[in-house]
Amino acid sequence: EEETPANDKLNNVTLPSVEEGRKEEVRSWQSSPVVQNIIQYIEEGLPSPSKIQAMALSVEIRNFLNHRSLFRLNKDKILFRLWVNKMGQVKALIVIDESTLSQMLAKYHGDNHRGFRPTFGYFAERYYCFHLRKFIQNYVSACPTCTLNNNFKVNKNKSGNQLAFLPNELMIADFLGPLNQYRTSKGVPKYVFIAVDAHSRYGHAFVCKSTNDDECLKAWETIRDRNCGLSRKVGVDGALLKPKTKSAAFLKANGVAILHGLPNISRHQGKAERLIGTISRLLSKFSTDKPEMKLEDLLKLAMYAYNSTPHSSLPRNLAPRDLHFRVPPSSFFDVTQRDVHKDRGDKL
């Protein structure tokens, strides 16, 4: 049955007018078939279908039919939805479709990455969209930047003093990004997956389109194929390798123990954060020298330089590859830096 206004307050609501220069823009917000169908119902005064006929209609149209008296058209043929708040005040909200809401969210949420409640409050005060709460909740929860900054609740793992006495004993992983100067074909910033051996400081890095679990799983599979196995333990922050993810299941199936550090405590991620800083500076340097190179090629060059040059955290002027491999493979840096590495073999 059609809902009738409970009091005269709803009957006497004056709908706001839209500025002359914005009328076409606002009309474009209501161009979806669902909103146009609602406008047609109101303009032509079409009768409401029977309950059996209404079952074949979309959820949005059924919602409109149940609250038909709250949908109004102003003199400019712009659709509004009356909303009564807790204080009994009546607000006229502009009805928008989901495609318009998605564009508005990309601009509003992309600027400040505010959480669900402030984002929902901002739009709920101004606009009405079917499934507004669910749409915003899914959008915010899928945001890669917010995913990295929101740590799920974990218990403190007894990770020890973060010392590793052999290669492949403990590996620390994290993400570098977003890299706004490097974007995908859809205009989304790229990321770099970073993993470093806690003993030898030998690093791995891979370009990723996002920070989701599928990209993380690809990186771990590549590391396993390169090393013919994985380290015995992996340390990450709370945003990665969450329970019931494919990457966590993959590591556990390969006999890897997963350690999560406490949120907002960087001690667990210190080695990865230091590698992120080093790779960032190397990418900046190499991109300045060779601006035409792609990110993937720049990253390969940066990791080659990092793993082959002396590391300040390693003794006797050793490079990460010297400690990671029993007999280090031949490197370009052996030729260019013979003075630095001339006594490496004797020391080893």
Short mmCIF file of C-alpha atoms in Angstrom, two decimals:
data_model
loop_
_atom_site.label_atom_id
_atom_site.label_comp_id
_atom_site.label_asym_id
_atom_site.label_seq_id
_atom_site.Cartn_x
_atom_site.Cartn_y
_atom_site.Cartn_z
CA GLU A 1 0.00 0.00 0.00
CA GLU A 2 1.01 3.56 -0.63
CA GLU A 3 2.38 5.45 2.34
CA THR A 4 0.68 8.75 3.20
CA PRO A 5 2.40 11.59 5.08
CA ALA A 6 1.90 11.37 8.81
CA ASN A 7 1.34 15.09 9.32
CA ASP A 8 1.02 18.40 7.54
CA LYS A 9 4.73 19.08 7.95
CA LEU A 10 5.52 16.80 5.02
CA ASN A 11 2.73 18.22 2.90
CA ASN A 12 3.95 21.79 3.31
CA VAL A 13 7.62 21.20 2.50
CA THR A 14 9.08 23.70 0.04
CA LEU A 15 11.58 22.00 -2.23
CA PRO A 16 14.84 23.89 -2.79
CA SER A 17 15.65 25.30 -6.21
CA VAL A 18 18.86 24.57 -8.07
CA GLU A 19 21.11 27.30 -9.42
CA GLU A 20 20.67 28.00 -13.09
CA GLY A 21 24.22 26.98 -14.00
CA ARG A 22 23.97 23.61 -12.20
CA LYS A 23 20.61 22.35 -13.45
CA GLU A 24 22.04 20.30 -16.31
CA GLU A 25 24.72 18.85 -14.03
CA VAL A 26 22.15 17.80 -11.42
CA ARG A 27 19.90 16.30 -14.11
CA SER A 28 22.84 14.20 -15.29
CA TRP A 29 23.03 12.73 -11.78
CA GLN A 30 19.52 11.32 -12.32
CA SER A 31 20.04 9.79 -15.76
CA SER A 32 19.91 6.13 -14.75
CA PRO A 33 16.87 4.05 -15.88
CA VAL A 34 15.72 3.51 -12.28
CA VAL A 35 15.60 7.22 -11.42
CA GLN A 36 14.02 8.08 -14.78
CA ASN A 37 11.34 5.45 -14.16
CA ILE A 38 10.54 7.05 -10.79
CA ILE A 39 10.32 10.50 -12.38
CA GLN A 40 7.91 9.08 -14.98
CA TYR A 41 5.72 7.60 -12.22
CA ILE A 42 5.46 11.01 -10.55
CA GLU A 43 5.02 13.15 -13.70
CA GLU A 44 2.35 10.97 -15.29
CA GLY A 45 0.69 10.00 -12.03
CA LEU A 46 0.85 6.31 -12.84
CA PRO A 47 -1.07 4.09 -10.43
CA SER A 48 0.78 1.70 -8.17
CA PRO A 49 0.78 -1.93 -9.36
CA SER A 50 -0.70 -4.75 -7.36
CA LYS A 51 1.43 -6.69 -4.90
CA ILE A 52 1.84 -9.59 -7.30
CA GLN A 53 2.89 -7.26 -10.12
CA ALA A 54 5.27 -5.37 -7.79
CA MET A 55 7.15 -8.59 -7.03
CA ALA A 56 8.50 -8.55 -10.60
CA LEU A 57 9.88 -5.01 -10.21
CA SER A 58 13.37 -4.09 -9.03
CA VAL A 59 14.12 -3.49 -5.35
CA GLU A 60 14.59 0.24 -5.97
CA ILE A 61 11.18 0.65 -7.62
CA ARG A 62 9.49 -1.31 -4.82
CA ASN A 63 11.22 0.95 -2.30
CA PHE A 64 9.87 3.98 -4.16
CA LEU A 65 6.33 2.58 -4.28
CA ASN A 66 6.35 1.93 -0.52
CA HIS A 67 7.44 5.54 0.16
CA ARG A 68 5.92 7.23 -2.87
CA SER A 69 4.66 10.29 -1.00
CA LEU A 70 8.23 11.15 0.09
CA PHE A 71 9.54 11.49 -3.48
CA ARG A 72 8.86 14.92 -4.97
CA LEU A 73 9.74 16.84 -8.14
CA ASN A 74 10.53 20.54 -7.90
CA LYS A 75 9.65 23.10 -10.58
CA ASP A 76 12.84 22.22 -12.50
CA LYS A 77 11.85 18.52 -12.74
CA ILE A 78 14.61 17.49 -10.33
CA LEU A 79 13.79 14.57 -8.05
CA PHE A 80 14.08 14.97 -4.26
CA ARG A 81 13.48 12.57 -1.40
CA LEU A 82 12.10 13.91 1.88
CA TRP A 83 13.90 12.62 4.97
CA VAL A 84 12.86 13.15 8.58
CA ASN A 85 15.75 13.12 11.07
CA LYS A 86 15.65 12.28 14.77
CA MET A 87 14.83 15.88 15.71
CA GLY A 88 11.75 15.85 13.50
CA GLN A 89 13.29 18.12 10.90
CA VAL A 90 12.43 17.45 7.26
CA LYS A 91 15.25 17.59 4.72
CA ALA A 92 14.96 17.45 0.95
CA LEU A 93 17.75 15.25 -0.41
CA ILE A 94 18.71 15.17 -4.10
CA VAL A 95 18.25 11.69 -5.56
CA ILE A 96 21.36 10.41 -7.39
CA ASP A 97 22.19 7.13 -9.12
CA GLU A 98 25.01 4.74 -8.19
CA SER A 99 27.33 5.78 -11.03
CA THR A 100 27.17 9.40 -9.85
CA LEU A 101 27.74 8.30 -6.26
CA SER A 102 30.81 6.33 -7.34
CA GLN A 103 32.31 9.40 -9.04
CA MET A 104 31.60 11.59 -6.00
CA LEU A 105 33.15 9.01 -3.67
CA ALA A 106 36.30 8.80 -5.79
CA LYS A 107 36.78 12.55 -5.43
CA TYR A 108 35.68 12.99 -1.79
CA HIS A 109 37.25 9.85 -0.31
CA GLY A 110 40.35 9.98 -2.51
CA ASP A 111 41.33 13.39 -1.13
CA ASN A 112 41.33 12.57 2.59
CA HIS A 113 40.59 8.79 2.98
CA ARG A 114 38.17 9.40 5.82
CA GLY A 115 36.44 6.41 7.40
CA PHE A 116 32.98 5.04 6.76
CA ARG A 117 31.08 7.10 9.32
CA PRO A 118 32.26 10.59 8.29
CA THR A 119 31.98 9.64 4.61
CA PHE A 120 28.46 8.28 5.05
CA GLY A 121 27.46 11.29 7.15
CA TYR A 122 28.64 13.71 4.47
CA PHE A 123 26.57 12.09 1.70
CA ALA A 124 23.53 11.26 3.86
CA GLU A 125 23.15 14.96 4.71
CA ARG A 126 22.99 15.99 1.03
CA TYR A 127 21.98 13.13 -1.24
CA TYR A 128 19.72 10.12 -1.40
CA CYS A 129 20.77 6.97 -3.24
CA PHE A 130 19.31 3.50 -2.99
CA HIS A 131 21.58 1.22 -0.95
CA LEU A 132 23.68 4.26 0.05
CA ARG A 133 25.03 2.74 3.27
CA LYS A 134 26.04 -0.57 1.68
CA PHE A 135 27.59 1.12 -1.38
CA ILE A 136 29.77 3.45 0.73
CA GLN A 137 30.74 0.65 3.11
CA ASN A 138 31.92 -1.56 0.22
CA TYR A 139 33.78 1.35 -1.39
CA VAL A 140 35.66 2.35 1.78
CA SER A 141 36.48 -1.25 2.73
CA ALA A 142 37.91 -1.89 -0.77
CA CYS A 143 40.13 1.22 -0.74
CA PRO A 144 43.78 -0.03 -0.82
CA THR A 145 45.13 2.95 1.14
CA CYS A 146 42.56 2.50 3.90
CA THR A 147 43.25 -1.24 3.96
CA LEU A 148 46.93 -0.63 4.74
CA ASN A 149 46.11 1.91 7.47
CA ASN A 150 43.39 -0.14 9.20
CA ASN A 151 44.92 -2.84 11.36
CA PHE A 152 42.70 -5.69 12.45
CA LYS A 153 42.76 -6.72 16.10
CA VAL A 154 45.53 -9.21 16.82
CA ASN A 155 47.18 -10.68 19.88
CA LYS A 156 50.84 -9.97 20.36
CA ASN A 157 53.00 -12.72 18.90
CA LYS A 158 56.12 -13.72 20.75
CA SER A 159 58.35 -12.77 17.85
CA GLY A 160 61.52 -12.71 19.96
CA ASN A 161 64.30 -10.17 19.57
CA GLN A 162 64.06 -10.12 15.75
CA LEU A 163 67.46 -11.74 15.28
CA ALA A 164 68.08 -14.28 12.53
CA PHE A 165 71.31 -16.29 12.45
CA LEU A 166 70.90 -17.92 9.03
CA PRO A 167 69.47 -16.91 5.66
CA ASN A 168 65.85 -17.94 4.97
CA GLU A 169 65.13 -18.06 8.68
CA LEU A 170 62.93 -14.95 8.84
CA MET A 171 61.63 -12.70 6.06
CA ILE A 172 59.93 -9.33 6.61
CA ALA A 173 57.41 -8.06 4.01
CA ASP A 174 55.52 -4.84 3.36
CA PHE A 175 54.20 -2.60 0.56
CA LEU A 176 55.77 0.54 -0.91
CA GLY A 177 53.23 3.00 -2.27
CA PRO A 178 50.99 4.26 -3.62
CA LEU A 179 53.34 5.55 -6.33
CA ASN A 180 51.28 8.37 -7.82
CA GLN A 181 53.82 9.04 -10.59
CA TYR A 182 53.37 5.48 -11.90
CA ARG A 183 49.80 4.50 -12.73
CA THR A 184 47.96 1.63 -14.40
CA SER A 185 45.96 1.99 -17.62
CA LYS A 186 42.92 2.81 -15.46
CA GLY A 187 44.76 5.63 -13.70
CA VAL A 188 45.23 3.78 -10.40
CA PRO A 189 48.59 4.29 -8.63
CA LYS A 190 50.91 1.28 -8.59
CA TYR A 191 52.50 -0.38 -5.56
CA VAL A 192 55.69 -2.35 -4.92
CA PHE A 193 55.72 -5.50 -2.79
CA ILE A 194 58.88 -5.60 -0.66
CA ALA A 195 60.35 -8.64 1.12
CA VAL A 196 63.75 -8.71 2.85
CA ASP A 197 65.69 -11.50 4.55
CA ALA A 198 66.23 -10.57 8.20
CA HIS A 199 69.74 -12.11 8.29
CA SER A 200 71.35 -11.32 4.94
CA ARG A 201 69.17 -8.27 4.07
CA TYR A 202 68.70 -9.83 0.63
CA GLY A 203 65.65 -8.17 -0.90
CA HIS A 204 62.85 -9.04 -3.33
CA ALA A 205 60.55 -6.50 -4.96
CA PHE A 206 57.63 -6.79 -7.40
CA VAL A 207 55.39 -4.20 -9.05
CA CYS A 208 51.73 -4.64 -8.10
CA LYS A 209 48.52 -3.03 -9.33
CA SER A 210 47.09 -2.85 -5.81
CA THR A 211 47.58 -4.17 -2.28
CA ASN A 212 44.92 -6.86 -2.44
CA ASP A 213 45.58 -10.46 -1.49
CA ASP A 214 45.85 -11.73 -5.07
CA GLU A 215 48.87 -9.50 -5.75
CA CYS A 216 50.42 -10.59 -2.46
CA LEU A 217 49.93 -14.25 -3.38
CA LYS A 218 51.64 -13.77 -6.77
CA ALA A 219 54.65 -12.21 -5.05
CA TRP A 220 55.05 -15.09 -2.58
CA GLU A 221 54.73 -17.64 -5.40
CA THR A 222 57.47 -15.85 -7.35
CA ILE A 223 59.76 -15.79 -4.29
CA ARG A 224 59.18 -19.52 -3.78
CA ASP A 225 60.05 -20.25 -7.42
CA ARG A 226 63.19 -18.10 -7.27
CA ASN A 227 64.51 -19.59 -4.05
CA CYS A 228 63.13 -23.12 -4.53
CA GLY A 229 61.31 -22.62 -1.24
CA LEU A 230 60.34 -20.07 1.38
CA SER A 231 61.75 -18.84 4.68
CA ARG A 232 60.72 -20.60 7.86
CA LYS A 233 58.98 -17.51 9.27
CA VAL A 234 57.41 -14.42 7.72
CA GLY A 235 56.81 -11.18 9.61
CA VAL A 236 54.21 -8.66 8.42
CA ASP A 237 52.01 -5.95 9.88
CA GLY A 238 48.31 -6.41 10.61
CA ALA A 239 47.13 -5.42 7.14
CA LEU A 240 48.79 -8.35 5.34
CA LEU A 241 48.28 -12.12 5.51
CA LYS A 242 45.01 -11.84 7.38
CA PRO A 243 43.29 -15.06 8.46
CA LYS A 244 41.33 -16.90 5.74
CA THR A 245 43.23 -15.19 2.90
CA LYS A 246 44.72 -17.18 0.02
CA SER A 247 48.24 -15.89 0.65
CA ALA A 248 48.13 -16.91 4.32
CA ALA A 249 46.85 -20.37 3.38
CA PHE A 250 49.59 -20.67 0.74
CA LEU A 251 52.35 -19.88 3.24
CA LYS A 252 50.96 -22.22 5.89
CA ALA A 253 50.70 -25.01 3.30
CA ASN A 254 54.43 -24.53 2.63
CA GLY A 255 55.28 -24.79 6.33
CA VAL A 256 55.82 -21.07 6.94
CA ALA A 257 54.95 -19.53 10.32
CA ILE A 258 53.26 -16.10 10.11
CA LEU A 259 54.12 -13.42 12.69
CA HIS A 260 52.02 -10.27 13.04
CA GLY A 261 53.42 -7.24 14.82
CA LEU A 262 51.31 -5.02 17.02
CA PRO A 263 49.48 -2.15 15.25
CA ASN A 264 51.30 1.21 15.28
CA ILE A 265 54.58 -0.40 16.40
CA SER A 266 57.27 -0.32 13.72
CA ARG A 267 59.91 -2.44 15.49
CA HIS A 268 58.58 -5.57 13.80
CA GLN A 269 58.78 -3.90 10.38
CA GLY A 270 62.04 -1.99 10.83
CA LYS A 271 64.04 -3.92 8.23
CA ALA A 272 61.29 -3.69 5.62
CA GLU A 273 60.81 0.04 6.25
CA ARG A 274 64.52 0.63 5.78
CA LEU A 275 64.50 -1.27 2.48
CA ILE A 276 61.46 0.75 1.37
CA GLY A 277 63.39 3.97 1.98
CA THR A 278 66.41 2.67 0.06
CA ILE A 279 64.35 1.49 -2.92
CA SER A 280 62.44 4.78 -3.00
CA ARG A 281 65.67 6.76 -3.26
CA LEU A 282 67.11 4.41 -5.90
CA LEU A 283 63.92 4.65 -7.99
CA SER A 284 64.06 8.43 -7.79
CA LYS A 285 67.73 8.46 -8.83
CA PHE A 286 67.39 6.01 -11.72
CA SER A 287 64.18 7.60 -13.03
CA THR A 288 65.98 10.95 -13.14
CA ASP A 289 68.80 9.45 -15.19
CA LYS A 290 66.47 7.40 -17.42
CA PRO A 291 62.98 9.00 -17.41
CA GLU A 292 61.85 6.85 -20.35
CA MET A 293 62.21 3.55 -18.41
CA LYS A 294 59.16 1.74 -17.09
CA LEU A 295 58.68 1.17 -13.37
CA GLU A 296 59.29 -2.58 -13.77
CA ASP A 297 62.70 -1.99 -15.38
CA LEU A 298 63.63 0.69 -12.85
CA LEU A 299 62.74 -1.66 -10.00
CA LYS A 300 64.90 -4.46 -11.44
CA LEU A 301 67.83 -2.05 -11.71
CA ALA A 302 67.27 -0.76 -8.17
CA MET A 303 67.13 -4.26 -6.64
CA TYR A 304 70.20 -5.33 -8.63
CA ALA A 305 72.13 -2.38 -7.24
CA TYR A 306 70.84 -2.90 -3.69
CA ASN A 307 71.61 -6.63 -3.46
CA SER A 308 75.07 -6.26 -5.06
CA THR A 309 76.51 -3.31 -3.12
CA PRO A 310 77.81 -3.15 0.48
CA HIS A 311 75.13 -2.85 3.16
CA SER A 312 75.68 -0.63 6.20
CA SER A 313 74.06 -3.21 8.52
CA LEU A 314 76.37 -6.03 7.44
CA PRO A 315 79.94 -6.50 8.72
CA ARG A 316 83.18 -6.43 6.70
CA ASN A 317 81.72 -4.36 3.89
CA LEU A 318 79.57 -7.25 2.68
CA ALA A 319 76.67 -6.98 0.25
CA PRO A 320 73.34 -8.81 0.85
CA ARG A 321 74.09 -11.37 -1.87
CA ASP A 322 77.46 -12.19 -0.24
CA LEU A 323 75.75 -13.30 2.94
CA HIS A 324 72.70 -14.85 1.31
CA PHE A 325 74.59 -17.19 -1.06
CA ARG A 326 77.41 -19.54 -0.12
CA VAL A 327 79.23 -18.56 -3.33
CA PRO A 328 77.83 -15.27 -4.65
CA PRO A 329 77.10 -15.18 -8.39
CA SER A 330 79.12 -12.92 -10.66
CA SER A 331 77.90 -9.35 -10.70
CA PHE A 332 78.45 -6.19 -12.70
CA PHE A 333 79.37 -4.45 -9.46
CA ASP A 334 82.29 -6.84 -8.94
CA VAL A 335 83.91 -5.27 -12.01
CA THR A 336 83.00 -1.64 -11.30
CA GLN A 337 83.92 -1.72 -7.62
CA ARG A 338 87.01 -3.94 -7.47
CA ASP A 339 88.66 -1.64 -4.92
CA VAL A 340 85.75 -2.10 -2.55
CA HIS A 341 85.42 -5.85 -3.01
CA LYS A 342 89.04 -6.85 -3.66
CA ASP A 343 89.45 -8.73 -0.35
CA ARG A 344 85.90 -10.11 -0.15
CA GLY A 345 86.92 -13.65 -0.97
CA ASP A 346 89.60 -13.75 1.75
CA LYS A 347 87.20 -12.41 4.35
CA LEU A 348 84.55 -14.94 3.48
#
